[in-house]
Tab-separated table of C-alpha atoms in Angstrom:
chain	number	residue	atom	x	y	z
A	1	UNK	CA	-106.367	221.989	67.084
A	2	UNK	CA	-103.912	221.826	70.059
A	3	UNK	CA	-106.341	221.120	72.422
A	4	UNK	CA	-109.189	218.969	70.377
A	5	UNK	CA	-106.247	216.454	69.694
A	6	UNK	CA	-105.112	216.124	73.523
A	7	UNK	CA	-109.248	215.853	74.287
A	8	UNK	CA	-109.084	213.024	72.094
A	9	UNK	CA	-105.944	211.172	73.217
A	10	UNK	CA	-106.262	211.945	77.007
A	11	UNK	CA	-110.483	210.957	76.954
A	12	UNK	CA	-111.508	208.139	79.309
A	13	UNK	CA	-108.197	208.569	81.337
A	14	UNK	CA	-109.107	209.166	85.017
A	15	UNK	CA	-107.532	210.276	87.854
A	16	UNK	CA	-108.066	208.952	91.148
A	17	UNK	CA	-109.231	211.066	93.642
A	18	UNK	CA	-107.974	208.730	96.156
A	19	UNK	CA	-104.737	207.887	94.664
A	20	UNK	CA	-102.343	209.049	97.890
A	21	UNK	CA	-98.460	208.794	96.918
A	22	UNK	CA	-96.004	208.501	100.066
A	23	UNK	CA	-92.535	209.947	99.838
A	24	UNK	CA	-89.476	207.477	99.669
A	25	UNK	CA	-85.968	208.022	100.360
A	26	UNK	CA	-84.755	205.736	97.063
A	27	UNK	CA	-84.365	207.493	94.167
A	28	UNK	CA	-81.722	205.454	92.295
A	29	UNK	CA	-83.650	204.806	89.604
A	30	UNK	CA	-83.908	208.721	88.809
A	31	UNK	CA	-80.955	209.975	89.610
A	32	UNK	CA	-80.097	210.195	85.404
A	33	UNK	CA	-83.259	211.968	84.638
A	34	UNK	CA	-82.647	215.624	83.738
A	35	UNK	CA	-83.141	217.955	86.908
A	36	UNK	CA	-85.683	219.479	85.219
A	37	UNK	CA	-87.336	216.327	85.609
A	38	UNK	CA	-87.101	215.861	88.923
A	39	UNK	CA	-87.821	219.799	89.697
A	40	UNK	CA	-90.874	219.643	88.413
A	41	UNK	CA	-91.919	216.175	89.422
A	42	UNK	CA	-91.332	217.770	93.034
A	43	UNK	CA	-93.367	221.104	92.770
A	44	UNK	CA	-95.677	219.693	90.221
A	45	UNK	CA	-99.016	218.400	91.078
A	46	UNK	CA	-97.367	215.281	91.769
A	47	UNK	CA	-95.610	215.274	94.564
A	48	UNK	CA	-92.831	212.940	94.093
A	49	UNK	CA	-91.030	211.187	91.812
A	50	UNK	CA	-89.803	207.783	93.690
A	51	UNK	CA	-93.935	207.247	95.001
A	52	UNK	CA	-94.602	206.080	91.791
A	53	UNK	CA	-91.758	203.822	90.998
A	54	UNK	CA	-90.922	202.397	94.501
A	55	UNK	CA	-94.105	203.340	96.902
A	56	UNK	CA	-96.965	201.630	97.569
A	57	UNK	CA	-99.360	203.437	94.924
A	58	UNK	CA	-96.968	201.741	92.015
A	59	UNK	CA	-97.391	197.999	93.662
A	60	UNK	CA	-99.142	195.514	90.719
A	61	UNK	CA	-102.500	195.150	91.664
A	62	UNK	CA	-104.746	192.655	90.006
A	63	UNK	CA	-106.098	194.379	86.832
A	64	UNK	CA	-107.841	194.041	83.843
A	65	UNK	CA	-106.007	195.218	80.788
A	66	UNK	CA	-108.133	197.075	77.477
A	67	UNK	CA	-108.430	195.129	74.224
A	68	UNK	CA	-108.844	196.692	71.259
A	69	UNK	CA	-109.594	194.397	68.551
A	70	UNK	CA	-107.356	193.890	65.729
A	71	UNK	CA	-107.233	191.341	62.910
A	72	UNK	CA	-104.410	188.977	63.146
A	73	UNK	CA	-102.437	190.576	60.219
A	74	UNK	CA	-102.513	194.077	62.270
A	75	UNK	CA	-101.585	191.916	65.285
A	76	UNK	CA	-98.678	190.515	63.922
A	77	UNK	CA	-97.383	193.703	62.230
A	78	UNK	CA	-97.943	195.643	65.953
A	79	UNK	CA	-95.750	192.560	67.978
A	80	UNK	CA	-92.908	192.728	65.159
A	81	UNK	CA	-92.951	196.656	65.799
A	82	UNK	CA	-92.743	195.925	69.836
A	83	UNK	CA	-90.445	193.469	69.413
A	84	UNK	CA	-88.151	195.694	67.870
A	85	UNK	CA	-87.962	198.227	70.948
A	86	UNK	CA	-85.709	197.665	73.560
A	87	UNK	CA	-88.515	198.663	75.902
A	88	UNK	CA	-90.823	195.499	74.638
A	89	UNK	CA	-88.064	192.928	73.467
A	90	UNK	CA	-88.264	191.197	76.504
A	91	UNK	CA	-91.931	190.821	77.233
A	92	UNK	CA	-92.606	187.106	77.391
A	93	UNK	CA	-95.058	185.794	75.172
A	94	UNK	CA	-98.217	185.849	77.443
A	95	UNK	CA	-97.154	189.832	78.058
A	96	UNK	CA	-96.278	189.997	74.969
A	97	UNK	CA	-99.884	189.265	73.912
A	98	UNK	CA	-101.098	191.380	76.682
A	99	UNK	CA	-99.901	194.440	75.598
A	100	UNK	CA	-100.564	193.539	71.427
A	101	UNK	CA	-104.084	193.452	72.678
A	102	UNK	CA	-104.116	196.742	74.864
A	103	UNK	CA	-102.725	199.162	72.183
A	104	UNK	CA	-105.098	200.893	70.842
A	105	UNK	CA	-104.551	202.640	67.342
A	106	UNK	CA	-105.026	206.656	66.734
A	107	UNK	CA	-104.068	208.182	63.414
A	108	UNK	CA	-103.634	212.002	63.390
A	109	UNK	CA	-103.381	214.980	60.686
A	110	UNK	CA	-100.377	216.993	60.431
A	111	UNK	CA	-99.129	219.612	62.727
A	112	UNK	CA	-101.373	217.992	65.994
A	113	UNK	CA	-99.882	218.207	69.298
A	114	UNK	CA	-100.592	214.811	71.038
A	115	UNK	CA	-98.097	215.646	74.373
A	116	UNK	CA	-97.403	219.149	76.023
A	117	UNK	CA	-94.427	219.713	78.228
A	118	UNK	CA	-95.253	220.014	81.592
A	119	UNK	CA	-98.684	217.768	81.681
A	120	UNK	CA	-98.923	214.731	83.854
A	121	UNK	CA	-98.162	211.546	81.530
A	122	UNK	CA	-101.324	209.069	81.386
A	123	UNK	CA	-100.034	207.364	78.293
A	124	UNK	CA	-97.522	206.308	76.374
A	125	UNK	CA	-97.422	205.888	72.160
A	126	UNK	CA	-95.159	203.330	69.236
A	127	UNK	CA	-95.193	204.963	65.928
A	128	UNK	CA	-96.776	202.791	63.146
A	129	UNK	CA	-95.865	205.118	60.497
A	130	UNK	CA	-95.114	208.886	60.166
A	131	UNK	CA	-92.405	211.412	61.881
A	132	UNK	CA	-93.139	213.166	64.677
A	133	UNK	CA	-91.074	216.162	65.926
A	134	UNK	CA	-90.118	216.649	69.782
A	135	UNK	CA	-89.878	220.253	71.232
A	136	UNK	CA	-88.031	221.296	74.603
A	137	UNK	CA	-88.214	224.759	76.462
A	138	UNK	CA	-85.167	224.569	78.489
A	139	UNK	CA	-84.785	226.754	81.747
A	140	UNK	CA	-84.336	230.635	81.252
A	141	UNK	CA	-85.295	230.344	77.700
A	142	UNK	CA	-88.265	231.508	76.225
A	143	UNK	CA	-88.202	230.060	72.924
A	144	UNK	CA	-88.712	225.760	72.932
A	145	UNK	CA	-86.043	223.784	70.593
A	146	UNK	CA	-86.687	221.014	68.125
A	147	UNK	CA	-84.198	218.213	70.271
A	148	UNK	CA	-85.220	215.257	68.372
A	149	UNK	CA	-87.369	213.466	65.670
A	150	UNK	CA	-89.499	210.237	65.809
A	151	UNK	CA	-89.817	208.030	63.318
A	152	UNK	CA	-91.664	204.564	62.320
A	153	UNK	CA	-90.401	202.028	66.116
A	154	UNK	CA	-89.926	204.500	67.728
A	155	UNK	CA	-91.525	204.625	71.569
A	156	UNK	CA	-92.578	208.450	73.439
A	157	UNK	CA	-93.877	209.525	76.742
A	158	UNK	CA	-92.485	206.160	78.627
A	159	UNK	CA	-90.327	209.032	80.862
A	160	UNK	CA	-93.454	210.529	82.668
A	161	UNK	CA	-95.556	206.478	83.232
A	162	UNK	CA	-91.859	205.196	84.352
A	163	UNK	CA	-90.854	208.002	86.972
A	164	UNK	CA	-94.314	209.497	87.441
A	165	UNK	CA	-92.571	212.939	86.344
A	166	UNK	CA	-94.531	215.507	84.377
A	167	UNK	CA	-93.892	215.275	80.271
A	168	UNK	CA	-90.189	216.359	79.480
A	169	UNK	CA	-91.001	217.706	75.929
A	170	UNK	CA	-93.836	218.070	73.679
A	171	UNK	CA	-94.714	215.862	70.657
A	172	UNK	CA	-96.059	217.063	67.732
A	173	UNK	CA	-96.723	215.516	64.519
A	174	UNK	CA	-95.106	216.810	61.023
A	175	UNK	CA	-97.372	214.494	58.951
A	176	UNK	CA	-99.836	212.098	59.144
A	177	UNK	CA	-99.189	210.189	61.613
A	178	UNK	CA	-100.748	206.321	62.853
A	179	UNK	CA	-99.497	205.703	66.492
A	180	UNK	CA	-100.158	202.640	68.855
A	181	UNK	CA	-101.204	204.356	72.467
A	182	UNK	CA	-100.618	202.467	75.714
A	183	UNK	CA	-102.327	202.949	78.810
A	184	UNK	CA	-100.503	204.173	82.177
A	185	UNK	CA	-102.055	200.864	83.999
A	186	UNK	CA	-100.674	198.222	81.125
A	187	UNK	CA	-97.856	200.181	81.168
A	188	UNK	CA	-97.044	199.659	84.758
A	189	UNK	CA	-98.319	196.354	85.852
A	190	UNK	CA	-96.277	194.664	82.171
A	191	UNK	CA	-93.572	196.902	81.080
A	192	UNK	CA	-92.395	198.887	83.378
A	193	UNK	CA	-90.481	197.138	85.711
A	194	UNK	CA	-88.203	195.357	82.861
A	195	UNK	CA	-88.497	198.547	80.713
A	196	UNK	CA	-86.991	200.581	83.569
A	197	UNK	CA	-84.114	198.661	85.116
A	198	UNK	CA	-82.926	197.735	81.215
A	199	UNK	CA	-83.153	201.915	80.360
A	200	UNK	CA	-80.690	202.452	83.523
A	201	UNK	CA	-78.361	199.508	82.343
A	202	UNK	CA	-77.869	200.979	78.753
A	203	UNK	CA	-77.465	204.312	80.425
A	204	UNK	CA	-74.665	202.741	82.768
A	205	UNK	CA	-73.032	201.360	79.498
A	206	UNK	CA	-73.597	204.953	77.814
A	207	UNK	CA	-71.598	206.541	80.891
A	208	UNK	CA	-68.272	204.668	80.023
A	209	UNK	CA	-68.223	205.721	76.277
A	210	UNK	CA	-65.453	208.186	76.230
A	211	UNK	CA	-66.987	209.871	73.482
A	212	UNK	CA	-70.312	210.212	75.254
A	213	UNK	CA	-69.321	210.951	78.378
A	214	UNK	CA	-70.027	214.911	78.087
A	215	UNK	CA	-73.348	214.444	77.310
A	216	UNK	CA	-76.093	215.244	79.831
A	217	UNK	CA	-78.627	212.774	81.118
A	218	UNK	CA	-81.530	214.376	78.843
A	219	UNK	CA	-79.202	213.083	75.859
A	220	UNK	CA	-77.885	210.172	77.592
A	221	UNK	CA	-81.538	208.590	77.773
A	222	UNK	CA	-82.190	209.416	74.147
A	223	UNK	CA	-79.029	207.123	72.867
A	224	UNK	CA	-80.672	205.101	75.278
A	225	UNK	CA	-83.754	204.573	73.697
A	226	UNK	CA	-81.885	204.497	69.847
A	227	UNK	CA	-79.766	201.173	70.956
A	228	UNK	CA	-80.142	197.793	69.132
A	229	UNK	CA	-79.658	194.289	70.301
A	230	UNK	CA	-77.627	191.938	67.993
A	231	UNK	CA	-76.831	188.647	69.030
A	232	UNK	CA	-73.030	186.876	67.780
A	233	UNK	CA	-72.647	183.119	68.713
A	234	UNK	CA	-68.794	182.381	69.554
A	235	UNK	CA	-66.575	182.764	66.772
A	236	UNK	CA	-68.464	185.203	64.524
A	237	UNK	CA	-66.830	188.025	62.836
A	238	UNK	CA	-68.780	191.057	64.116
A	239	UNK	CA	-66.275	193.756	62.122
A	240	UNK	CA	-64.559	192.819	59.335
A	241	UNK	CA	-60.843	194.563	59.392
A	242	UNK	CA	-61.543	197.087	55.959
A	243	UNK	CA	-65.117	197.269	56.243
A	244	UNK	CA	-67.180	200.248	55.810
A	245	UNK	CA	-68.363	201.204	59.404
A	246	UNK	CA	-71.360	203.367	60.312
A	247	UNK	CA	-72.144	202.476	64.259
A	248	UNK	CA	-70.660	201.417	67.404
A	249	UNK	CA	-70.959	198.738	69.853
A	250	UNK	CA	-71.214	198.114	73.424
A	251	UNK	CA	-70.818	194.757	75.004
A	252	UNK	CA	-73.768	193.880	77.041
A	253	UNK	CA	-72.955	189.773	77.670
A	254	UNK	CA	-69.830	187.829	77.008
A	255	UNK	CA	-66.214	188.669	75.335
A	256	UNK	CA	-64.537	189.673	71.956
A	257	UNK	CA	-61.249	189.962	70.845
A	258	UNK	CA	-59.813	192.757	68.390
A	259	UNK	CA	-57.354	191.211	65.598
A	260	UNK	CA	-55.595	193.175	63.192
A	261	UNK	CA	-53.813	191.677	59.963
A	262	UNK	CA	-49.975	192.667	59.776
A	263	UNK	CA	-48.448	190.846	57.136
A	264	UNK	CA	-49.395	187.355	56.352
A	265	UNK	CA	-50.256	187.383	60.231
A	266	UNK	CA	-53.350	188.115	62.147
A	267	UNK	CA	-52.768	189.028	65.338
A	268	UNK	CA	-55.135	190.336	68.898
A	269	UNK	CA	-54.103	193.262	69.712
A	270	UNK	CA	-56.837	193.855	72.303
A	271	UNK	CA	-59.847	192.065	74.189
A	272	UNK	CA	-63.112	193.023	75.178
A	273	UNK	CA	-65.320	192.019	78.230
A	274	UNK	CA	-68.714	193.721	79.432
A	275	UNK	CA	-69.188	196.567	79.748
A	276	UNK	CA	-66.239	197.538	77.227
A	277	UNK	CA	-66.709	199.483	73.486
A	278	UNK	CA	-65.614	199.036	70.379
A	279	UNK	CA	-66.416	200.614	66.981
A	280	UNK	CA	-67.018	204.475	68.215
A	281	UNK	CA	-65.062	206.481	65.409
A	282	UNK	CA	-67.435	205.492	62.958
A	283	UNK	CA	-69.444	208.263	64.684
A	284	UNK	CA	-66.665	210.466	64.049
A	285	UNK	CA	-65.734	209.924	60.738
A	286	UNK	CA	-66.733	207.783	57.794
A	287	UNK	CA	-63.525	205.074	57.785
A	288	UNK	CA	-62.827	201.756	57.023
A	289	UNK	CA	-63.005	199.290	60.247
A	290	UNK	CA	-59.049	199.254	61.485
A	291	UNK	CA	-60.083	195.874	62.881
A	292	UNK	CA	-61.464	192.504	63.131
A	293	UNK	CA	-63.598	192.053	66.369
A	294	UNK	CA	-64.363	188.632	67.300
A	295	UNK	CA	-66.753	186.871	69.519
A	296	UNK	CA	-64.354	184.730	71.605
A	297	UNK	CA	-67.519	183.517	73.478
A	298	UNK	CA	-71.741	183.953	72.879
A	299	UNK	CA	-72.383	187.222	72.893
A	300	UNK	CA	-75.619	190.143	73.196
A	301	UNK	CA	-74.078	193.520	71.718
A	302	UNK	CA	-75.906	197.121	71.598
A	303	UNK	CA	-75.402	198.952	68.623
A	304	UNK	CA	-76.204	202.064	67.402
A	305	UNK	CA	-75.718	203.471	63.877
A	306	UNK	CA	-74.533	207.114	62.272
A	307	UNK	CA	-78.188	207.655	61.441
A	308	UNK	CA	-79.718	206.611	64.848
A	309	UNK	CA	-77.301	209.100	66.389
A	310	UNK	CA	-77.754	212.500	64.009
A	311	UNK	CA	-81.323	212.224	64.234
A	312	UNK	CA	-81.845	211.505	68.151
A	313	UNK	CA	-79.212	214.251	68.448
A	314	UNK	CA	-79.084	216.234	65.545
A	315	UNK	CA	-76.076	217.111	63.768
A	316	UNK	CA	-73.229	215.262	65.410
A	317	UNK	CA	-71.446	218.964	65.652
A	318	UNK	CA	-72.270	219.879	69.140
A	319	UNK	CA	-71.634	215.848	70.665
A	320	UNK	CA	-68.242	215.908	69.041
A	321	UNK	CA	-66.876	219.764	70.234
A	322	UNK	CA	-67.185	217.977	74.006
A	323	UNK	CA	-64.911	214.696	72.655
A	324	UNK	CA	-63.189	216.988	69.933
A	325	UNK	CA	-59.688	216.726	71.787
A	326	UNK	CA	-59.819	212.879	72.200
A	327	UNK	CA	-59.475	212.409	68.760
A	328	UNK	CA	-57.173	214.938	67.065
């Protein structure tokens, strides 16, 4: 049931009776989290949202993370699945280790409910295998909406351990599922920091998308969480003028150069620096590249493909209405 599989996930986590959280004035860090978010984090039983992230309640304290044991096959197969989350990638390999050690494995039956909207967050979950669906009740509707579905790498719950917000959606499992849970106290003293000010960069990047830009910061986070790294040493071909092309690119380090072949001649017809975007109508529309794109110097791209994008958002329908007139 409902409830027997939140006992079961939520059991040993405990709340300190002592824990005090002081209000701060410095909420940059939140300002992109859905006001829903922050509305609740503020008349929710905890109190506020920047006490967590910035006051003295969320300072790293010496601690002493869980291990659950693991074989080293299951170890290896848990830091290839961090590794491949931007939230993890950039762990050092003592943290790395740290957190490999502290994840504790759950498995669960179909149709189980491991996070309810609203609840205070104590943990945080990787999926090892399985899908698991995400539900939102959005304000002044009664009925909750299916807004995304998890699959195998994928990362939940981070929102409420990162901003100390209540949950944003509830999580519930179409199959069986195996999960890796994290605790809130791992979470904070090894991840967060990196995990937090790398989820507002890609967000920054997200912003200056013109086909993105009418999308709300609930949506905004999701892409968010959906980007890949790829690295391109100087002088690599990252699109090949006449490829197929199913995702787009945003440049987080270095340049690029756009060439297209007219004639015998190749010739750069634009150039790209941080920050910039190439690659987006492949969102749109299934088309050949119209260009080469170059690496003119070493270079750290996020990417995120056609398939990343419809299931994080659904059907690209509603996405594309907002940008619709951009690209008549």
């Amino acid at each position: 049931s409902e409830d027997s599989a939140m006992d079961r996930f939520l059991a040993g986590a405990e709340e300190d009776p002592e824990e005090e959280e002081e209000e701060d004035d410095d909420d940059d860090d939140v300002d992109e989290l859905p006001e829903s978010f922050i509305m609740k984090a503020k008349t929710g039983p905890r109190q506020s949202v920047s006490a967590a992230a910035y006051g003295e309640w969320n300072q790293k304290k010496e601690f002493t993370p869980p291990v659950h044991a693991k074989d080293d096959a299951t170890k290896a197969k848990v830091r290839e699945l961090l590794a491949g989350s931007f939230m993890f990638s950039a762990l050092d390999e003592k943290d790395m280790s740290t957190v490999v050690d502290a994840t504790e494995p759950v498995k669960l039956g179909p149709k189980e409910r491991v996070i309810k909207q609203g609840d205070d967050g104590d943990f945080m979950f990787i999926i090892m295998d399985g899908q698991l669906d995400c539900y939102k009740k959005f304000a002044g509707e009664e009925e909750e909406k299916l807004v995304k579905t998890c699959e195998k790498g994928d990362c939940f719950g981070e929102l409420a351990l990162l901003y100390n917000c209540p949950r944003a959606a509830s999580v519930e499992s179409r199959e069986a599922c195996e999960l890796l849970k994290l605790d809130s106290e791992t979470f904070t003293n090894i991840v967060s920091d990196g995990a937090r000010k790398k989820r507002t960069l890609y967000e920054d990047f997200l912003k200056k998308v013109k086909l993105l830009a009418g999308m709300d910061s609930y949506e905004r986070a999701q892409v968010a969480d959906g980007l890949k790294v790829e690295a391109h040493a100087s002088g690599t071909t990252v699109v090949k003028e006449g490829d197929p092309g199913d995702k787009f690119y945003i440049l987080e380090e270095g340049t690029a150069k756009a060439t297209k072949v007219k004639g015998t001649e190749e010739k750069e017809v634009m150039q790209y620096q941080t920050g910039d975007y190439f690659g987006e109508l492949a969102l749109l529309r299934n088309e050949p590249r119209a260009a080469n794109v170059i690496a003119t110097s070493d270079c750290k791209l996020l990417t995120l493909d056609r398939k990343s994008f419809k299931r994080l958002l659904g059907p690209l329908d509603t996405i594309l209405q907002r940008a619709a007139s951009e690209y008549k």
